[in-house]
Coordinates of C-alpha atoms and ligand atoms in Angstrom, one line a residue:
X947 CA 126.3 -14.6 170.7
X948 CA 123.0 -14.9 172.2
X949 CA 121.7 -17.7 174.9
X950 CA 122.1 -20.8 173.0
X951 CA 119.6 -22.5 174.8
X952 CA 116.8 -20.2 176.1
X953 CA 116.0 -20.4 179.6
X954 CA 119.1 -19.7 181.7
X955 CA 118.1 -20.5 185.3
X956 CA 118.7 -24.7 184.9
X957 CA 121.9 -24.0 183.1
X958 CA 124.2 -26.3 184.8
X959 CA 127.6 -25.4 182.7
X960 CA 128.4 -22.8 180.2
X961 CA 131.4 -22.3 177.9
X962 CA 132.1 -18.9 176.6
X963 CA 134.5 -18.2 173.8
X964 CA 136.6 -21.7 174.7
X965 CA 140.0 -22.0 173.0
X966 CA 142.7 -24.7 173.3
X967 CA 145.5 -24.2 171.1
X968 CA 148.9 -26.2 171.1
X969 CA 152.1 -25.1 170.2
X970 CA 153.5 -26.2 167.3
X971 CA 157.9 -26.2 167.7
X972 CA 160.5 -26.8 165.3
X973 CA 163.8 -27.0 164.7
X974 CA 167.0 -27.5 166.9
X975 CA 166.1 -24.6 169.7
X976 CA 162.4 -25.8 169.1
X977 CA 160.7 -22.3 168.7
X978 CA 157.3 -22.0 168.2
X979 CA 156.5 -21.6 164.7
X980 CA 152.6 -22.2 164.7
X981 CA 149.2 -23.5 167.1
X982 CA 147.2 -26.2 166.7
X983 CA 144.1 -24.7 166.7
X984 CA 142.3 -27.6 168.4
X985 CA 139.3 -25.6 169.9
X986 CA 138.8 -22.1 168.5
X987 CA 136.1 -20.1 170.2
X988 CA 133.5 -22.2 170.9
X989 CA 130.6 -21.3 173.2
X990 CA 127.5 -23.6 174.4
X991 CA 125.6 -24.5 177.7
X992 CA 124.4 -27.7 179.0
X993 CA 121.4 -27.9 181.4
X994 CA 120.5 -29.7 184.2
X995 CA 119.6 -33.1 182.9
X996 CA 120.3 -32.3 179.1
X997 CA 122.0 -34.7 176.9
X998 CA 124.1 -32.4 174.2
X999 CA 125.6 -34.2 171.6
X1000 CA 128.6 -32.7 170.4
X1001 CA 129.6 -34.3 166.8
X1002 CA 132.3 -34.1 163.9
X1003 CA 134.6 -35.8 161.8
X1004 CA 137.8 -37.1 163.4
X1005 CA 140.4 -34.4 164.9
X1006 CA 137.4 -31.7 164.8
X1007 CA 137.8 -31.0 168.8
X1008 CA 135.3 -32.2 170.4
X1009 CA 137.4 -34.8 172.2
X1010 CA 139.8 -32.0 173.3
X1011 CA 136.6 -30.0 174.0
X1012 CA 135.6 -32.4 176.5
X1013 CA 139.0 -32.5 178.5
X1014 CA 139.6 -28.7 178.4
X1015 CA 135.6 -28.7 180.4
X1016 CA 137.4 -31.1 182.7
X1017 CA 140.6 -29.0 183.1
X1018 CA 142.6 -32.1 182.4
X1019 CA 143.8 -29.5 179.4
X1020 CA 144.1 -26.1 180.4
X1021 CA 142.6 -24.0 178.9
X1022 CA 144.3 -21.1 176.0
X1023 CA 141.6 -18.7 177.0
X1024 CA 137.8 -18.8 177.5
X1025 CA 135.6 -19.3 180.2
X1026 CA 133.6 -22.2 181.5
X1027 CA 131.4 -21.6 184.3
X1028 CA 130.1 -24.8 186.6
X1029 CA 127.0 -23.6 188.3
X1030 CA 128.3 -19.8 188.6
X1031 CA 131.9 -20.7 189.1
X1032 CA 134.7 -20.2 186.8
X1033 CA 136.8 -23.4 186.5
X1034 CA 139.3 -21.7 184.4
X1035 CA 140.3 -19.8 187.4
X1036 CA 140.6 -22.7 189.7
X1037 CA 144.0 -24.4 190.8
X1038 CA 144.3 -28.0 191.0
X1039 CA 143.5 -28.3 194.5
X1040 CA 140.3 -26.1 193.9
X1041 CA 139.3 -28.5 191.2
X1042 CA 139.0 -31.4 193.8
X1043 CA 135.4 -31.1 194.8
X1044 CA 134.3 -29.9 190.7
X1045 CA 136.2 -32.7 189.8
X1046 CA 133.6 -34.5 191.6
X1047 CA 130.4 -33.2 189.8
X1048 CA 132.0 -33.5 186.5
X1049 CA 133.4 -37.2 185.4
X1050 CA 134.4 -38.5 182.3
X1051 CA 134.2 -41.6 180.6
X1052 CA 136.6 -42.9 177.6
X1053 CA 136.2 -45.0 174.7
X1054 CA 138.3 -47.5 175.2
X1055 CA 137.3 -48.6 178.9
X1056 CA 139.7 -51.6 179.0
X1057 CA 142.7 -49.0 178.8
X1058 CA 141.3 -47.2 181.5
X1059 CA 140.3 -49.4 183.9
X1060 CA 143.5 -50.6 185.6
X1061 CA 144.4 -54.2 184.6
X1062 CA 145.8 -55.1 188.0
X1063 CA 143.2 -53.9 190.1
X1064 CA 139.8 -55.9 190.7
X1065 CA 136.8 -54.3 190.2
X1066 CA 135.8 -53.6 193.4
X1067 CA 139.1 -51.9 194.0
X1068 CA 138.3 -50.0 190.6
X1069 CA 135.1 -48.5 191.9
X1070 CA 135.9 -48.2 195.9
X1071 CA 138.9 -46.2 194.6
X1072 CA 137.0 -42.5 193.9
X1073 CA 134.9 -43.4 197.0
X1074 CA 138.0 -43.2 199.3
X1075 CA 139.9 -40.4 197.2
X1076 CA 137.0 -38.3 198.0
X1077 CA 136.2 -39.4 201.4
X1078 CA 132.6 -40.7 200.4
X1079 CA 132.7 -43.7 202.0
X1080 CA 134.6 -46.0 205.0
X1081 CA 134.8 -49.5 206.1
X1082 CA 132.3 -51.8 205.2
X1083 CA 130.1 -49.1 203.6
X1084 CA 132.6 -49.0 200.9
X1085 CA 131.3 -52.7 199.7
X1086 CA 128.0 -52.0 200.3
X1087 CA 128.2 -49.5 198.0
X1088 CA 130.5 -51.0 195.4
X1089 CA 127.4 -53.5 195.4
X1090 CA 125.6 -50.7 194.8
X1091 CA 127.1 -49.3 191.7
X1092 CA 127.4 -53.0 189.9
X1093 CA 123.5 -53.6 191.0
X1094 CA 122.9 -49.7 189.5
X1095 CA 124.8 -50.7 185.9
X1096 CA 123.2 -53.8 185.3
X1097 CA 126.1 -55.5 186.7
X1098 CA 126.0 -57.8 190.1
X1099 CA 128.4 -58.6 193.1
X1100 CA 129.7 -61.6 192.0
X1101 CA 131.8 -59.6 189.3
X1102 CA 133.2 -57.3 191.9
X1103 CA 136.2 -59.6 192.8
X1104 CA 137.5 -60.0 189.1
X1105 CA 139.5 -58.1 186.8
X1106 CA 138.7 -56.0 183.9
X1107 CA 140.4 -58.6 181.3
X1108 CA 137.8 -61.1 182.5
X1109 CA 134.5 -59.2 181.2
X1110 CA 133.5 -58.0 177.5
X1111 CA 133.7 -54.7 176.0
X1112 CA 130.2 -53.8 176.8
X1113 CA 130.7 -54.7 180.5
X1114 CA 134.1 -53.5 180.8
X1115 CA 131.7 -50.1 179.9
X1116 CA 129.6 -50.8 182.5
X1117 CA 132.5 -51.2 185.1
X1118 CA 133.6 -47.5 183.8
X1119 CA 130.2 -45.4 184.4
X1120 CA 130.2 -47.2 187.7
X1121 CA 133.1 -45.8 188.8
X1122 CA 131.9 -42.4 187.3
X1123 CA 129.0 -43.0 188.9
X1124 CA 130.4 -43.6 192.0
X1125 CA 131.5 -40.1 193.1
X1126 CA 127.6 -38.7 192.7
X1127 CA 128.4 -36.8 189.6
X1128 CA 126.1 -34.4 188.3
X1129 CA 127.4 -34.1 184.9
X1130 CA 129.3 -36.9 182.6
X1131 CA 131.2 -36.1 179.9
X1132 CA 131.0 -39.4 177.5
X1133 CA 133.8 -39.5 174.8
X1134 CA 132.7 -41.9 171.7
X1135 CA 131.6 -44.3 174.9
X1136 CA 130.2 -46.6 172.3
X1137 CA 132.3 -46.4 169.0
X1138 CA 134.5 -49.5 170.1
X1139 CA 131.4 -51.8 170.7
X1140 CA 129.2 -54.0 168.6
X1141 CA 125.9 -52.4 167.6
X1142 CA 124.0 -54.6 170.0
X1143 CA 126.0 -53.9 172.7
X1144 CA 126.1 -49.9 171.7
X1145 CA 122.0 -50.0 172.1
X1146 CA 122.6 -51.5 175.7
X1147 CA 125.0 -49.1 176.5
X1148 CA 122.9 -46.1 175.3
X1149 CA 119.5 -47.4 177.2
X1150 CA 121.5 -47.5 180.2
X1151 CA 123.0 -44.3 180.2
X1152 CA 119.5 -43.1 179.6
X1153 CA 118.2 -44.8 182.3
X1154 CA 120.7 -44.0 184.9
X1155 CA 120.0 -40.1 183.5
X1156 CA 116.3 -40.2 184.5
X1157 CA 117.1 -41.8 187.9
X1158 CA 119.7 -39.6 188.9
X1159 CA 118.9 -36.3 187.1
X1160 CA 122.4 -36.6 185.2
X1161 CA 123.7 -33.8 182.3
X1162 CA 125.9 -35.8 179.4
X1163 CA 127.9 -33.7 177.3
X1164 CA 127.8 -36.7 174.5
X1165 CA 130.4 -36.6 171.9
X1166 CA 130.5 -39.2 169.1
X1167 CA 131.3 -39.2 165.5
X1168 CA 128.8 -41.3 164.8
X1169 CA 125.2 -39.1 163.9
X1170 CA 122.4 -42.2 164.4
X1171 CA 124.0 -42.8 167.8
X1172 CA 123.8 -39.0 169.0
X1173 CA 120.7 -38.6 167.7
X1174 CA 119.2 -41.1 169.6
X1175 CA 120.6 -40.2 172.9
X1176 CA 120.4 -36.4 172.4
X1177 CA 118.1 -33.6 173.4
X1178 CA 120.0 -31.0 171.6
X1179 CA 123.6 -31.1 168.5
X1180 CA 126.4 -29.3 167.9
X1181 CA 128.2 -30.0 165.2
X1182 CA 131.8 -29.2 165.0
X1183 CA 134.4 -28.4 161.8
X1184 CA 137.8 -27.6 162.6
X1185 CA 137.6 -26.8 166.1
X1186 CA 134.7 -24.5 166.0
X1187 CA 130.9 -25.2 166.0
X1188 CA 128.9 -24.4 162.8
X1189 CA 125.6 -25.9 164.0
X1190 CA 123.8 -26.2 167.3
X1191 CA 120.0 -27.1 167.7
X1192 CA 117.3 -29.3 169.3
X1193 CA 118.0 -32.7 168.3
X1194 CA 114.8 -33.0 165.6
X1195 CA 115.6 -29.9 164.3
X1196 CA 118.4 -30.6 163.7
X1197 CA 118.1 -33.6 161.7
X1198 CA 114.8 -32.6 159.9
X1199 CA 116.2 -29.2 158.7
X1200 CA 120.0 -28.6 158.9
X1201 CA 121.1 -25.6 158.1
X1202 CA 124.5 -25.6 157.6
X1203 CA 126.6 -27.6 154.5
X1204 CA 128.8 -29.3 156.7
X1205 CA 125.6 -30.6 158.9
X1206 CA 124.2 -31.6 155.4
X1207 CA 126.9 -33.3 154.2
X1208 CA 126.8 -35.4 157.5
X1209 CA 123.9 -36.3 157.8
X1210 CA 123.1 -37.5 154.3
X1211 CA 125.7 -40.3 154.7
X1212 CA 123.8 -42.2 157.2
X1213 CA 121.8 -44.9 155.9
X1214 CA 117.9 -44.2 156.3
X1215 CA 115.2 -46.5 156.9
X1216 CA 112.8 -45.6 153.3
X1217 CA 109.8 -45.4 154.6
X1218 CA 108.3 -42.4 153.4
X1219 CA 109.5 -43.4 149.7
X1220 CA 111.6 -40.0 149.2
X1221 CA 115.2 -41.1 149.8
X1222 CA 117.6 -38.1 150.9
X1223 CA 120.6 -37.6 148.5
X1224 CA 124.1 -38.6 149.3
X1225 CA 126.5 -35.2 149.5
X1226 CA 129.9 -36.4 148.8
X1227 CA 132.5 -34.3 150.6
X1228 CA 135.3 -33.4 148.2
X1229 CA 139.2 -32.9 149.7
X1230 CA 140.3 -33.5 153.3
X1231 CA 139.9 -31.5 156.6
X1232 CA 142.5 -28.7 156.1
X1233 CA 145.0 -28.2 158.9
X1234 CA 144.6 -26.7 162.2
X1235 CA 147.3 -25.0 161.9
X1236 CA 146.3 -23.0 159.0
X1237 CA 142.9 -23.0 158.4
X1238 CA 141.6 -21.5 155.4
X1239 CA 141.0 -17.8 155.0
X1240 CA 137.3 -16.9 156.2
X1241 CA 134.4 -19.6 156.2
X1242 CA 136.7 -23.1 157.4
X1243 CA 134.5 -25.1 155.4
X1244 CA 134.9 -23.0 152.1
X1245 CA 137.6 -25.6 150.7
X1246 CA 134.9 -28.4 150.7
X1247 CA 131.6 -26.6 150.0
X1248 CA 129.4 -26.9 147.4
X1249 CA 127.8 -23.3 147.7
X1250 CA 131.2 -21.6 148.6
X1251 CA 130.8 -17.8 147.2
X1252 CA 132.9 -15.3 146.9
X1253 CA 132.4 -13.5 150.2
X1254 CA 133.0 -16.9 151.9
X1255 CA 136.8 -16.4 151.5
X1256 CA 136.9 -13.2 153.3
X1257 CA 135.2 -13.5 156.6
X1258 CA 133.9 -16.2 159.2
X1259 CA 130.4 -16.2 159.0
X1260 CA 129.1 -15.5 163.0
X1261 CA 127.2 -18.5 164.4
X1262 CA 123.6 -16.7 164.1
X1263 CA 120.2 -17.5 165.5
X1264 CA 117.6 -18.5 163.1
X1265 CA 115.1 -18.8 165.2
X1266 CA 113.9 -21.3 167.7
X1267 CA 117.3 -21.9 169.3
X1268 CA 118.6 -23.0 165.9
X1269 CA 122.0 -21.0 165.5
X1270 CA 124.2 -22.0 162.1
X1271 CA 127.6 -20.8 161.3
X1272 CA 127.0 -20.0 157.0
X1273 CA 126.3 -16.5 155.1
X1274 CA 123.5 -18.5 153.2
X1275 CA 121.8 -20.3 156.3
X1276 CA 118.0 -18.8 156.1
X1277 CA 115.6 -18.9 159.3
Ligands
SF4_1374 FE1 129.6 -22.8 152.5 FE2 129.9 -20.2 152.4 FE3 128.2 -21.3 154.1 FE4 130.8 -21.6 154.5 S1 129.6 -19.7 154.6 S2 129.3 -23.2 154.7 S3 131.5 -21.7 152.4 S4 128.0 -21.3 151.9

């Protein structure tokens, strides 16, 4: 596959051929009998202050995606490469300083932000892990990071139970924040939080991503959310990624079915008086374990053809750094 992204000097991370498959055991002796396919072969890059959304239906791998880039899964095989170094190499202690550069933030901040610990403690605690700060600089910078996320000192001395889902957010890309990472993988950040709050949420990230020159690998279910926040998709099916392209793109002209299918179920604004038509998705995701015979998506697609049964169809460049995974996708 080709460069997914054009030019390849601001390329701040890039995946080749990523795979994270679990072991499926059964019976008494537990032998393996199968894999989880979880992430099959998926390659991307991220630049330097690039949001890329990553998007799919439930289970597609995009979650998994994100930890494997972290190494808090190892990896089955592939290669990701921070800034010309390959992480899948590394040990844990070799991790530390990447680690650093590369943070994460969850859905659900409340279960991870520690409910005994005070805020402060919450944020000063990857400031002293990695040596970044002592004494009473720690505070001053704890200050810092509330001021920084919209939040202010006088929160610092309470506990995570004590704010709202939207702040309890805040508290978490603070402590992300807090280490001077340089890219920020956000897993469905916003999906547990009301619409309003989800706008708040998004405007900050974007804000804090044009002060500090921050990369986002954004990964959502949730299409109107990752389009606002995202220069360039990918859209994932069953662990691999049928479409990748600039964000309008993208939504203006999908290429593949799956995209299609997507896309047409989010309400639109009619403004233009043509309405788009809803695609109705028939069946369920097949397995992981045994995905179907050639094209994944053959089981639910409207313009399956014969040939779609016997091979994956590559992921191929149509042009303008549009690549779709489908025998009929046209430039
Ligand atoms: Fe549908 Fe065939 Fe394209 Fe797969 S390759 S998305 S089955 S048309």
């Amino acid at each position: 596959m080709g460069n997914l992204v054009g030019e390849m000097d601001d390329v701040l991370l890039e995946v080749r051929n990523l795979k994270q498959y679990f072991p499926v055991k059964s019976g008494l002796i537990q032998k393996i009998t199968g894999y989880v396919r979880a992430v099959d072969d998926v390659s991307f890059s991220v630049h330097k202050r690039e949001t890329l959304g990553l998007v799919g239906e439930s289970g597609c791998g995009k979650s998994t995606t994100g930890k494997t880039l972290l190494k808090l899964l190892d990896p089955t095989a592939g290669e990701i490469i921070y800034q010309g170094t390959h992480l899948e190499k590394l040990s844990i202690k070799e991790m530390r300083p990447f680690r650093r550069e590369m943070q994460i933030i969850f859905q659900d901040p409340y279960s991870s932000l520690n409910p005994r610990m005070v805020v402060k403690d919450i944020i000063a605690e990857p400031l002293i892990i990695h040596k970044l700060a002592a004494g009473v600089e720690i505070q001053q910078r704890v200050h810092d990071l509330l001021d920084l996320v919209g939040l202010n000192k006088k929160h610092a001395k309470r506990y995570p139970h004590e704010f709202s889902g939207g702040q309890r957010q805040r508290i978490g890309i603070a402590r992300a924040l807090a280490v001077d990472p340089k890219l920020i993988i956000c897993d469905e950040p916003v999906s547990a939080l009301d619409v309003s709050v989800q706008a708040q949420v998004i405007n900050l990230l974007e804000d804090l991503q044009s002060q500090l020159g921050l990369s986002y690998i954004f990964i959502a279910h949730d299409l109107s959310v990752v389009k606002h926040i995202s220069d360039r998709v990918a859209v994932m099916y069953l662990g691999k990624i049928v479409e990748i392209a600039e964000v309008d793109k993208l939504y203006s002209n999908p290429k593949h079915p799956y995209t299609q299918a997507l896309l047409s179920a989010i309400p639109e604004p009619q403004v233009s008086g043509t309405k788009r038509e809803r695609i109705l998705l028939q069946g369920d995701v097949p397995s992981p374990i045994r995905p179907p015979q050639g094209c994944h998506f053959h089981t639910r697609c409207l313009y399956v053809r014969p040939e779609c049964k016997e091979a994956y169809p590559p992921l191929r460049d149509l042009g303008s750094n549009h690549f779709a995974a489908c025998f009929l996708a046209k430039p």
